[in-house]
Amino acid sequence: MNDPAGPARPDGHHPAPGPGAPYGAAAHDPYVRVRGAREHNLRAVDVDIPRDALVVFTGVSGSGKSSLAFGTVYAEAQRRYFESVAPYARRLIHQVGAPKVEEITGLPPAVALEQRRSAPTSRSSVGTVTTLSNSLRMLYSRAGDYPDGAPRLDSDAFSPNTAAGACPECHGLGRVHEVTEDSLVPDGSLTIREGAIAAWPGAWQGKNLRDILAALDYDIDRPWRELPRADRDWILFTDEQPVVTVHPVRDAGRIQRPYQGTYMSARRYVLHTFADSQSATLRARVQRYLVSGACPACRGRR
């Protein structure tokens, strides 16, 4: 079978490409050719890896798969790329260091995904996982002409994951989460005491909020739909947090001590819990009461 890279030198290595060849390889070479890889546990490994194909390295743990794929091939691709970018841009790119290898030819630019299983968030994308977005941001900030009098933008201005670039309305998420009366109170025939405000927490916290409303002279024993509109809106959506003295009603024989209770509307509770709670269970519970849609300010562009 003819070698697509052309005749080899007597030592078995293929000659380096001539001037004008793309990224250190002859344009017609369909292989990435690694010679003398000595990264970590590799011992002068020579291998030809097909280009434009899905290639899998297999082997037992510790056999050198990662050393070859990440520590050698990807590291050399990144090293060559670094030689072409300005020092300003290098700070945006994670550096892995130059590999221990005699020669690699036929090597195109490359990106790498971490081997560990990650927990993607709503901000994750192919660009952020591979860090390609960093290079793209730098390109946007440097390419083209700025209008007269317009200040030059830093690369952070082109990222929805930074304060400088994120939409101020949705904070770079592209979607906004809100609540409605229907989402917070699915059954208007119930009273507040019977649990009409389904989005409220259970157990003592929910009872505390009901007791505070009673102390504020709201009728918690009247069906929700029969309450005045102004009362319903305040109970669900107010940003006020009044502090009142609560006299709890307990079973006979139990000690009843008054305490100072702070009111939190159903909307405030749901949004606060969804944004700040460290409990995945609590966040999943309150998410059921959220209504999600594209951000009206950026139209989902983040």
PDB file of C-alpha atoms in Angstrom:
ATOM      1  CA  MET A   1       0.000   0.000   0.000  1.00  0.00           C
ATOM      2  CA  ASN A   2       1.428   3.402  -0.969  1.00  0.00           C
ATOM      3  CA  ASP A   3       2.124   5.762   1.891  1.00  0.00           C
ATOM      4  CA  PRO A   4      -0.041   8.873   1.376  1.00  0.00           C
ATOM      5  CA  ALA A   5       2.569  11.017   3.097  1.00  0.00           C
ATOM      6  CA  GLY A   6       5.157  10.265   0.443  1.00  0.00           C
ATOM      7  CA  PRO A   7       8.527   8.529   0.759  1.00  0.00           C
ATOM      8  CA  ALA A   8      10.001   8.293   4.213  1.00  0.00           C
ATOM      9  CA  ARG A   9      13.530   9.099   5.263  1.00  0.00           C
ATOM     10  CA  PRO A  10      15.846   6.204   6.090  1.00  0.00           C
ATOM     11  CA  ASP A  11      14.987   6.586   9.785  1.00  0.00           C
ATOM     12  CA  GLY A  12      11.302   6.024   8.985  1.00  0.00           C
ATOM     13  CA  HIS A  13      10.248   9.621   9.573  1.00  0.00           C
ATOM     14  CA  HIS A  14       8.429  11.542   6.900  1.00  0.00           C
ATOM     15  CA  PRO A  15       9.947  14.817   5.752  1.00  0.00           C
ATOM     16  CA  ALA A  16       8.511  18.029   7.094  1.00  0.00           C
ATOM     17  CA  PRO A  17       6.142  19.815   4.720  1.00  0.00           C
ATOM     18  CA  GLY A  18       7.383  22.551   2.509  1.00  0.00           C
ATOM     19  CA  PRO A  19       6.572  26.254   2.781  1.00  0.00           C
ATOM     20  CA  GLY A  20       2.882  27.047   2.583  1.00  0.00           C
ATOM     21  CA  ALA A  21       1.660  23.690   3.915  1.00  0.00           C
ATOM     22  CA  PRO A  22      -1.228  24.139   6.390  1.00  0.00           C
ATOM     23  CA  TYR A  23      -0.432  23.927  10.108  1.00  0.00           C
ATOM     24  CA  GLY A  24       2.754  21.920   9.800  1.00  0.00           C
ATOM     25  CA  ALA A  25       1.611  19.174   7.406  1.00  0.00           C
ATOM     26  CA  ALA A  26       1.231  18.398   3.733  1.00  0.00           C
ATOM     27  CA  ALA A  27      -2.289  19.239   2.651  1.00  0.00           C
ATOM     28  CA  HIS A  28      -2.878  15.784   1.157  1.00  0.00           C
ATOM     29  CA  ASP A  29      -1.716  13.799   4.209  1.00  0.00           C
ATOM     30  CA  PRO A  30      -4.766  12.054   5.714  1.00  0.00           C
ATOM     31  CA  TYR A  31      -2.893  11.078   8.891  1.00  0.00           C
ATOM     32  CA  VAL A  32      -1.613  12.705  12.048  1.00  0.00           C
ATOM     33  CA  ARG A  33       1.803  11.074  12.374  1.00  0.00           C
ATOM     34  CA  VAL A  34       3.319  10.891  15.844  1.00  0.00           C
ATOM     35  CA  ARG A  35       6.964   9.889  16.220  1.00  0.00           C
ATOM     36  CA  GLY A  36       8.865   9.295  19.438  1.00  0.00           C
ATOM     37  CA  ALA A  37       6.153  10.176  21.970  1.00  0.00           C
ATOM     38  CA  ARG A  38       7.596   9.990  25.486  1.00  0.00           C
ATOM     39  CA  GLU A  39       4.965  11.759  27.555  1.00  0.00           C
ATOM     40  CA  HIS A  40       4.422  10.134  30.984  1.00  0.00           C
ATOM     41  CA  ASN A  41       4.408   6.359  30.510  1.00  0.00           C
ATOM     42  CA  LEU A  42       4.845   6.384  26.712  1.00  0.00           C
ATOM     43  CA  ARG A  43       8.123   4.894  25.520  1.00  0.00           C
ATOM     44  CA  ALA A  44       9.091   6.338  22.127  1.00  0.00           C
ATOM     45  CA  VAL A  45       5.677   5.532  20.623  1.00  0.00           C
ATOM     46  CA  ASP A  46       5.177   5.903  16.858  1.00  0.00           C
ATOM     47  CA  VAL A  47       1.587   5.958  15.575  1.00  0.00           C
ATOM     48  CA  ASP A  48      -0.351   7.160  12.517  1.00  0.00           C
ATOM     49  CA  ILE A  49      -3.832   8.476  13.397  1.00  0.00           C
ATOM     50  CA  PRO A  50      -6.392   8.897  10.571  1.00  0.00           C
ATOM     51  CA  ARG A  51      -7.709  12.410  10.075  1.00  0.00           C
ATOM     52  CA  ASP A  52     -11.344  13.243   9.258  1.00  0.00           C
ATOM     53  CA  ALA A  53     -12.468  10.124  11.104  1.00  0.00           C
ATOM     54  CA  LEU A  54     -13.705   9.089  14.540  1.00  0.00           C
ATOM     55  CA  VAL A  55     -10.710   7.431  16.194  1.00  0.00           C
ATOM     56  CA  VAL A  56     -10.803   5.680  19.557  1.00  0.00           C
ATOM     57  CA  PHE A  57      -7.792   4.815  21.723  1.00  0.00           C
ATOM     58  CA  THR A  58      -8.449   1.697  23.788  1.00  0.00           C
ATOM     59  CA  GLY A  59      -6.412  -0.099  26.412  1.00  0.00           C
ATOM     60  CA  VAL A  60      -6.238  -1.005  30.066  1.00  0.00           C
ATOM     61  CA  SER A  61      -5.969   1.672  32.716  1.00  0.00           C
ATOM     62  CA  GLY A  62      -2.495   3.175  32.723  1.00  0.00           C
ATOM     63  CA  SER A  63      -1.644   2.092  29.191  1.00  0.00           C
ATOM     64  CA  GLY A  64      -1.085   5.666  28.007  1.00  0.00           C
ATOM     65  CA  LYS A  65      -4.329   6.556  26.224  1.00  0.00           C
ATOM     66  CA  SER A  66      -4.624   9.985  27.815  1.00  0.00           C
ATOM     67  CA  SER A  67      -0.888  10.608  27.530  1.00  0.00           C
ATOM     68  CA  LEU A  68      -1.123  10.084  23.792  1.00  0.00           C
ATOM     69  CA  ALA A  69      -4.423  11.873  23.108  1.00  0.00           C
ATOM     70  CA  PHE A  70      -4.234  14.793  25.534  1.00  0.00           C
ATOM     71  CA  GLY A  71      -0.647  14.978  26.717  1.00  0.00           C
ATOM     72  CA  THR A  72       0.872  14.615  23.247  1.00  0.00           C
ATOM     73  CA  VAL A  73      -1.463  15.253  20.298  1.00  0.00           C
ATOM     74  CA  TYR A  74      -3.631  17.966  21.848  1.00  0.00           C
ATOM     75  CA  ALA A  75      -0.727  19.560  23.707  1.00  0.00           C
ATOM     76  CA  GLU A  76       1.289  19.914  20.498  1.00  0.00           C
ATOM     77  CA  ALA A  77      -1.696  21.357  18.609  1.00  0.00           C
ATOM     78  CA  GLN A  78      -2.162  23.940  21.342  1.00  0.00           C
ATOM     79  CA  ARG A  79       1.554  24.776  21.454  1.00  0.00           C
ATOM     80  CA  ARG A  80       1.551  25.560  17.731  1.00  0.00           C
ATOM     81  CA  TYR A  81      -1.582  27.637  18.054  1.00  0.00           C
ATOM     82  CA  PHE A  82      -0.048  29.625  20.887  1.00  0.00           C
ATOM     83  CA  GLU A  83       2.818  30.690  18.639  1.00  0.00           C
ATOM     84  CA  SER A  84       0.330  32.555  16.437  1.00  0.00           C
ATOM     85  CA  VAL A  85      -1.574  34.509  19.072  1.00  0.00           C
ATOM     86  CA  ALA A  86      -0.681  37.586  21.078  1.00  0.00           C
ATOM     87  CA  PRO A  87       0.241  37.381  24.770  1.00  0.00           C
ATOM     88  CA  TYR A  88      -3.080  39.116  25.573  1.00  0.00           C
ATOM     89  CA  ALA A  89      -4.993  36.189  24.096  1.00  0.00           C
ATOM     90  CA  ARG A  90      -2.943  33.538  25.845  1.00  0.00           C
ATOM     91  CA  ARG A  91      -4.352  34.485  29.219  1.00  0.00           C
ATOM     92  CA  LEU A  92      -7.788  33.346  28.016  1.00  0.00           C
ATOM     93  CA  ILE A  93      -6.617  29.867  27.063  1.00  0.00           C
ATOM     94  CA  HIS A  94      -5.756  27.051  29.439  1.00  0.00           C
ATOM     95  CA  GLN A  95      -2.172  25.983  28.779  1.00  0.00           C
ATOM     96  CA  VAL A  96      -1.140  22.336  29.003  1.00  0.00           C
ATOM     97  CA  GLY A  97       2.562  22.674  28.181  1.00  0.00           C
ATOM     98  CA  ALA A  98       4.753  21.344  25.362  1.00  0.00           C
ATOM     99  CA  PRO A  99       4.780  17.537  25.007  1.00  0.00           C
ATOM    100  CA  LYS A 100       7.783  15.231  24.953  1.00  0.00           C
ATOM    101  CA  VAL A 101       7.751  14.043  21.342  1.00  0.00           C
ATOM    102  CA  GLU A 102      10.238  14.002  18.482  1.00  0.00           C
ATOM    103  CA  GLU A 103       7.855  14.994  15.713  1.00  0.00           C
ATOM    104  CA  ILE A 104       4.174  15.313  14.830  1.00  0.00           C
ATOM    105  CA  THR A 105       3.027  15.987  11.278  1.00  0.00           C
ATOM    106  CA  GLY A 106      -0.395  16.340   9.691  1.00  0.00           C
ATOM    107  CA  LEU A 107      -1.707  18.004  12.841  1.00  0.00           C
ATOM    108  CA  PRO A 108      -4.729  20.352  12.538  1.00  0.00           C
ATOM    109  CA  PRO A 109      -5.875  22.801  15.226  1.00  0.00           C
ATOM    110  CA  ALA A 110      -7.587  20.903  18.027  1.00  0.00           C
ATOM    111  CA  VAL A 111      -9.890  21.340  20.999  1.00  0.00           C
ATOM    112  CA  ALA A 112     -10.209  19.073  24.015  1.00  0.00           C
ATOM    113  CA  LEU A 113     -13.106  18.113  26.262  1.00  0.00           C
ATOM    114  CA  GLU A 114     -12.424  17.086  29.832  1.00  0.00           C
ATOM    115  CA  GLN A 115     -12.531  13.366  30.491  1.00  0.00           C
ATOM    116  CA  ARG A 116     -14.453  13.707  33.718  1.00  0.00           C
ATOM    117  CA  ARG A 117     -18.210  13.817  33.626  1.00  0.00           C
ATOM    118  CA  SER A 118     -19.227  17.393  34.117  1.00  0.00           C
ATOM    119  CA  ALA A 119     -22.489  18.777  35.374  1.00  0.00           C
ATOM    120  CA  PRO A 120     -23.500  21.228  32.638  1.00  0.00           C
ATOM    121  CA  THR A 121     -25.433  24.294  33.618  1.00  0.00           C
ATOM    122  CA  SER A 122     -27.729  26.511  31.623  1.00  0.00           C
ATOM    123  CA  ARG A 123     -24.645  28.563  30.769  1.00  0.00           C
ATOM    124  CA  SER A 124     -22.704  25.641  29.291  1.00  0.00           C
ATOM    125  CA  SER A 125     -22.135  25.324  25.561  1.00  0.00           C
ATOM    126  CA  VAL A 126     -19.656  23.686  23.202  1.00  0.00           C
ATOM    127  CA  GLY A 127     -17.767  26.975  23.203  1.00  0.00           C
ATOM    128  CA  THR A 128     -17.413  27.205  26.980  1.00  0.00           C
ATOM    129  CA  VAL A 129     -16.581  23.532  27.509  1.00  0.00           C
ATOM    130  CA  THR A 130     -13.834  23.607  24.864  1.00  0.00           C
ATOM    131  CA  THR A 131     -12.763  27.212  25.699  1.00  0.00           C
ATOM    132  CA  LEU A 132     -13.210  28.125  22.022  1.00  0.00           C
ATOM    133  CA  SER A 133     -15.496  30.928  23.159  1.00  0.00           C
ATOM    134  CA  ASN A 134     -12.477  32.632  24.737  1.00  0.00           C
ATOM    135  CA  SER A 135     -10.722  32.872  21.386  1.00  0.00           C
ATOM    136  CA  LEU A 136     -13.916  34.028  19.681  1.00  0.00           C
ATOM    137  CA  ARG A 137     -14.438  36.758  22.266  1.00  0.00           C
ATOM    138  CA  MET A 138     -10.891  37.960  21.741  1.00  0.00           C
ATOM    139  CA  LEU A 139     -11.451  38.012  17.973  1.00  0.00           C
ATOM    140  CA  TYR A 140     -14.628  40.066  18.281  1.00  0.00           C
ATOM    141  CA  SER A 141     -12.905  42.592  20.533  1.00  0.00           C
ATOM    142  CA  ARG A 142      -9.979  43.086  18.137  1.00  0.00           C
ATOM    143  CA  ALA A 143     -11.424  42.642  14.632  1.00  0.00           C
ATOM    144  CA  GLY A 144     -13.187  45.296  12.581  1.00  0.00           C
ATOM    145  CA  ASP A 145     -13.446  49.040  12.945  1.00  0.00           C
ATOM    146  CA  TYR A 146     -15.145  50.844  15.823  1.00  0.00           C
ATOM    147  CA  PRO A 147     -17.448  53.801  15.136  1.00  0.00           C
ATOM    148  CA  ASP A 148     -15.969  57.234  15.772  1.00  0.00           C
ATOM    149  CA  GLY A 149     -15.943  57.994  19.475  1.00  0.00           C
ATOM    150  CA  ALA A 150     -16.931  54.459  20.523  1.00  0.00           C
ATOM    151  CA  PRO A 151     -14.623  52.944  23.160  1.00  0.00           C
ATOM    152  CA  ARG A 152     -12.885  49.667  22.359  1.00  0.00           C
ATOM    153  CA  LEU A 153     -14.581  46.768  24.080  1.00  0.00           C
ATOM    154  CA  ASP A 154     -12.740  44.175  26.119  1.00  0.00           C
ATOM    155  CA  SER A 155     -13.305  40.501  25.337  1.00  0.00           C
ATOM    156  CA  ASP A 156     -15.529  40.164  28.423  1.00  0.00           C
ATOM    157  CA  ALA A 157     -18.110  42.359  26.695  1.00  0.00           C
ATOM    158  CA  PHE A 158     -18.760  39.517  24.247  1.00  0.00           C
ATOM    159  CA  SER A 159     -19.537  36.863  26.847  1.00  0.00           C
ATOM    160  CA  PRO A 160     -22.964  36.311  28.427  1.00  0.00           C
ATOM    161  CA  ASN A 161     -21.166  34.751  31.399  1.00  0.00           C
ATOM    162  CA  THR A 162     -19.518  37.981  32.537  1.00  0.00           C
ATOM    163  CA  ALA A 163     -20.983  41.066  34.168  1.00  0.00           C
ATOM    164  CA  ALA A 164     -19.759  43.205  31.256  1.00  0.00           C
ATOM    165  CA  GLY A 165     -21.401  41.118  28.553  1.00  0.00           C
ATOM    166  CA  ALA A 166     -24.492  39.603  30.151  1.00  0.00           C
ATOM    167  CA  CYS A 167     -27.964  40.948  29.513  1.00  0.00           C
ATOM    168  CA  PRO A 168     -28.858  42.916  32.671  1.00  0.00           C
ATOM    169  CA  GLU A 169     -32.429  41.616  32.613  1.00  0.00           C
ATOM    170  CA  CYS A 170     -31.761  37.844  32.521  1.00  0.00           C
ATOM    171  CA  HIS A 171     -28.119  37.996  33.699  1.00  0.00           C
ATOM    172  CA  GLY A 172     -26.914  36.154  30.632  1.00  0.00           C
ATOM    173  CA  LEU A 173     -29.299  33.184  30.835  1.00  0.00           C
ATOM    174  CA  GLY A 174     -31.464  34.117  27.866  1.00  0.00           C
ATOM    175  CA  ARG A 175     -34.601  33.155  29.757  1.00  0.00           C
ATOM    176  CA  VAL A 176     -36.467  34.661  32.663  1.00  0.00           C
ATOM    177  CA  HIS A 177     -38.369  32.824  35.360  1.00  0.00           C
ATOM    178  CA  GLU A 178     -41.486  34.335  36.822  1.00  0.00           C
ATOM    179  CA  VAL A 179     -44.559  33.258  38.753  1.00  0.00           C
ATOM    180  CA  THR A 180     -48.268  33.838  38.219  1.00  0.00           C
ATOM    181  CA  GLU A 181     -51.287  33.535  40.465  1.00  0.00           C
ATOM    182  CA  ASP A 182     -52.318  30.362  38.653  1.00  0.00           C
ATOM    183  CA  SER A 183     -48.895  28.782  39.109  1.00  0.00           C
ATOM    184  CA  LEU A 184     -48.736  29.654  42.818  1.00  0.00           C
ATOM    185  CA  VAL A 185     -52.380  28.858  43.636  1.00  0.00           C
ATOM    186  CA  PRO A 186     -53.563  25.959  41.455  1.00  0.00           C
ATOM    187  CA  ASP A 187     -56.833  25.465  43.397  1.00  0.00           C
ATOM    188  CA  GLY A 188     -58.654  28.696  44.192  1.00  0.00           C
ATOM    189  CA  SER A 189     -61.411  26.899  46.094  1.00  0.00           C
ATOM    190  CA  LEU A 190     -59.070  26.209  49.024  1.00  0.00           C
ATOM    191  CA  THR A 191     -58.446  28.585  51.901  1.00  0.00           C
ATOM    192  CA  ILE A 192     -55.002  29.714  52.914  1.00  0.00           C
ATOM    193  CA  ARG A 193     -55.232  27.524  56.005  1.00  0.00           C
ATOM    194  CA  GLU A 194     -56.094  24.561  53.763  1.00  0.00           C
ATOM    195  CA  GLY A 195     -52.976  25.164  51.658  1.00  0.00           C
ATOM    196  CA  ALA A 196     -54.263  27.260  48.773  1.00  0.00           C
ATOM    197  CA  ILE A 197     -50.775  28.727  48.227  1.00  0.00           C
ATOM    198  CA  ALA A 198     -49.193  25.483  47.072  1.00  0.00           C
ATOM    199  CA  ALA A 199     -45.825  27.100  46.398  1.00  0.00           C
ATOM    200  CA  TRP A 200     -45.248  27.892  50.069  1.00  0.00           C
ATOM    201  CA  PRO A 201     -42.975  25.572  52.081  1.00  0.00           C
ATOM    202  CA  GLY A 202     -44.498  22.859  54.184  1.00  0.00           C
ATOM    203  CA  ALA A 203     -44.271  22.027  57.885  1.00  0.00           C
ATOM    204  CA  TRP A 204     -43.460  24.864  60.316  1.00  0.00           C
ATOM    205  CA  GLN A 205     -42.383  27.394  57.675  1.00  0.00           C
ATOM    206  CA  GLY A 206     -45.721  27.260  55.889  1.00  0.00           C
ATOM    207  CA  LYS A 207     -47.660  27.487  59.138  1.00  0.00           C
ATOM    208  CA  ASN A 208     -45.481  30.423  60.189  1.00  0.00           C
ATOM    209  CA  LEU A 209     -46.423  32.357  57.039  1.00  0.00           C
ATOM    210  CA  ARG A 210     -50.117  31.587  57.558  1.00  0.00           C
ATOM    211  CA  ASP A 211     -49.918  32.758  61.182  1.00  0.00           C
ATOM    212  CA  ILE A 212     -48.213  35.975  60.079  1.00  0.00           C
ATOM    213  CA  LEU A 213     -51.013  36.664  57.575  1.00  0.00           C
ATOM    214  CA  ALA A 214     -53.572  36.082  60.319  1.00  0.00           C
ATOM    215  CA  ALA A 215     -51.673  38.537  62.548  1.00  0.00           C
ATOM    216  CA  LEU A 216     -51.834  41.041  59.661  1.00  0.00           C
ATOM    217  CA  ASP A 217     -55.656  40.631  59.658  1.00  0.00           C
ATOM    218  CA  TYR A 218     -55.913  38.682  56.399  1.00  0.00           C
ATOM    219  CA  ASP A 219     -58.711  36.114  56.298  1.00  0.00           C
ATOM    220  CA  ILE A 220     -57.000  32.735  56.039  1.00  0.00           C
ATOM    221  CA  ASP A 221     -60.265  30.785  56.319  1.00  0.00           C
ATOM    222  CA  ARG A 222     -62.002  32.249  53.292  1.00  0.00           C
ATOM    223  CA  PRO A 223     -61.706  30.507  49.906  1.00  0.00           C
ATOM    224  CA  TRP A 224     -58.859  32.054  47.952  1.00  0.00           C
ATOM    225  CA  ARG A 225     -60.928  33.111  44.957  1.00  0.00           C
ATOM    226  CA  GLU A 226     -63.267  35.065  47.247  1.00  0.00           C
ATOM    227  CA  LEU A 227     -60.504  37.236  48.682  1.00  0.00           C
ATOM    228  CA  PRO A 228     -60.273  40.805  47.334  1.00  0.00           C
ATOM    229  CA  ARG A 229     -57.897  41.199  44.385  1.00  0.00           C
ATOM    230  CA  ALA A 230     -55.724  43.671  46.290  1.00  0.00           C
ATOM    231  CA  ASP A 231     -55.279  41.161  49.146  1.00  0.00           C
ATOM    232  CA  ARG A 232     -54.411  38.316  46.789  1.00  0.00           C
ATOM    233  CA  ASP A 233     -51.852  40.416  44.917  1.00  0.00           C
ATOM    234  CA  TRP A 234     -50.161  41.575  48.123  1.00  0.00           C
ATOM    235  CA  ILE A 235     -50.029  38.080  49.619  1.00  0.00           C
ATOM    236  CA  LEU A 236     -48.478  36.584  46.483  1.00  0.00           C
ATOM    237  CA  PHE A 237     -46.320  39.332  45.016  1.00  0.00           C
ATOM    238  CA  THR A 238     -45.354  41.990  47.546  1.00  0.00           C
ATOM    239  CA  ASP A 239     -41.683  42.792  48.076  1.00  0.00           C
ATOM    240  CA  GLU A 240     -42.464  44.112  51.546  1.00  0.00           C
ATOM    241  CA  GLN A 241     -41.271  42.015  54.482  1.00  0.00           C
ATOM    242  CA  PRO A 242     -43.206  43.261  57.518  1.00  0.00           C
ATOM    243  CA  VAL A 243     -42.235  41.970  60.961  1.00  0.00           C
ATOM    244  CA  VAL A 244     -45.155  41.267  63.286  1.00  0.00           C
ATOM    245  CA  THR A 245     -45.755  39.634  66.642  1.00  0.00           C
ATOM    246  CA  VAL A 246     -47.330  36.223  66.152  1.00  0.00           C
ATOM    247  CA  HIS A 247     -49.373  34.480  68.811  1.00  0.00           C
ATOM    248  CA  PRO A 248     -49.420  30.891  67.586  1.00  0.00           C
ATOM    249  CA  VAL A 249     -52.417  28.662  68.213  1.00  0.00           C
ATOM    250  CA  ARG A 250     -51.220  25.352  69.631  1.00  0.00           C
ATOM    251  CA  ASP A 251     -52.849  22.222  70.960  1.00  0.00           C
ATOM    252  CA  ALA A 252     -54.154  22.300  74.522  1.00  0.00           C
ATOM    253  CA  GLY A 253     -51.414  21.799  77.088  1.00  0.00           C
ATOM    254  CA  ARG A 254     -48.608  23.047  74.822  1.00  0.00           C
ATOM    255  CA  ILE A 255     -46.619  26.154  75.656  1.00  0.00           C
ATOM    256  CA  GLN A 256     -47.669  29.127  73.530  1.00  0.00           C
ATOM    257  CA  ARG A 257     -45.081  31.866  73.333  1.00  0.00           C
ATOM    258  CA  PRO A 258     -45.412  34.830  70.985  1.00  0.00           C
ATOM    259  CA  TYR A 259     -42.553  35.485  68.587  1.00  0.00           C
ATOM    260  CA  GLN A 260     -41.517  37.994  65.928  1.00  0.00           C
ATOM    261  CA  GLY A 261     -42.282  36.694  62.434  1.00  0.00           C
ATOM    262  CA  THR A 262     -41.124  38.119  59.102  1.00  0.00           C
ATOM    263  CA  TYR A 263     -43.423  37.789  56.120  1.00  0.00           C
ATOM    264  CA  MET A 264     -42.177  36.675  52.702  1.00  0.00           C
ATOM    265  CA  SER A 265     -44.492  36.637  49.698  1.00  0.00           C
ATOM    266  CA  ALA A 266     -44.957  33.465  47.700  1.00  0.00           C
ATOM    267  CA  ARG A 267     -43.180  35.007  44.711  1.00  0.00           C
ATOM    268  CA  ARG A 268     -40.210  36.107  46.792  1.00  0.00           C
ATOM    269  CA  TYR A 269     -39.943  32.689  48.431  1.00  0.00           C
ATOM    270  CA  VAL A 270     -40.019  30.785  45.125  1.00  0.00           C
ATOM    271  CA  LEU A 271     -37.514  33.013  43.303  1.00  0.00           C
ATOM    272  CA  HIS A 272     -35.166  33.190  46.290  1.00  0.00           C
ATOM    273  CA  THR A 273     -35.206  29.420  46.793  1.00  0.00           C
ATOM    274  CA  PHE A 274     -34.719  28.681  43.096  1.00  0.00           C
ATOM    275  CA  ALA A 275     -31.769  31.081  42.807  1.00  0.00           C
ATOM    276  CA  ASP A 276     -29.967  30.577  46.105  1.00  0.00           C
ATOM    277  CA  SER A 277     -30.869  27.273  47.729  1.00  0.00           C
ATOM    278  CA  GLN A 278     -28.094  24.681  47.940  1.00  0.00           C
ATOM    279  CA  SER A 279     -30.697  21.914  48.071  1.00  0.00           C
ATOM    280  CA  ALA A 280     -31.420  20.342  44.684  1.00  0.00           C
ATOM    281  CA  THR A 281     -34.629  18.909  46.121  1.00  0.00           C
ATOM    282  CA  LEU A 282     -35.921  22.330  47.174  1.00  0.00           C
ATOM    283  CA  ARG A 283     -34.960  23.913  43.847  1.00  0.00           C
ATOM    284  CA  ALA A 284     -36.757  21.146  41.956  1.00  0.00           C
ATOM    285  CA  ARG A 285     -39.853  21.621  44.108  1.00  0.00           C
ATOM    286  CA  VAL A 286     -40.172  25.379  43.589  1.00  0.00           C
ATOM    287  CA  GLN A 287     -39.335  25.076  39.892  1.00  0.00           C
ATOM    288  CA  ARG A 288     -42.772  23.521  39.419  1.00  0.00           C
ATOM    289  CA  TYR A 289     -44.301  26.903  40.242  1.00  0.00           C
ATOM    290  CA  LEU A 290     -42.166  28.918  37.811  1.00  0.00           C
ATOM    291  CA  VAL A 291     -43.242  30.072  34.382  1.00  0.00           C
ATOM    292  CA  SER A 292     -40.261  30.307  32.029  1.00  0.00           C
ATOM    293  CA  GLY A 293     -39.929  32.290  28.805  1.00  0.00           C
ATOM    294  CA  ALA A 294     -37.444  34.061  26.540  1.00  0.00           C
ATOM    295  CA  CYS A 295     -35.991  37.226  28.033  1.00  0.00           C
ATOM    296  CA  PRO A 296     -37.962  40.214  26.668  1.00  0.00           C
ATOM    297  CA  ALA A 297     -34.878  42.450  26.760  1.00  0.00           C
ATOM    298  CA  CYS A 298     -32.393  40.323  24.768  1.00  0.00           C
ATOM    299  CA  ARG A 299     -34.959  38.001  23.121  1.00  0.00           C
ATOM    300  CA  GLY A 300     -33.063  34.966  24.337  1.00  0.00           C
ATOM    301  CA  ARG A 301     -29.692  36.042  22.958  1.00  0.00           C
ATOM    302  CA  ARG A 302     -28.260  36.270  26.492  1.00  0.00           C
TER     303      ARG A 302
END
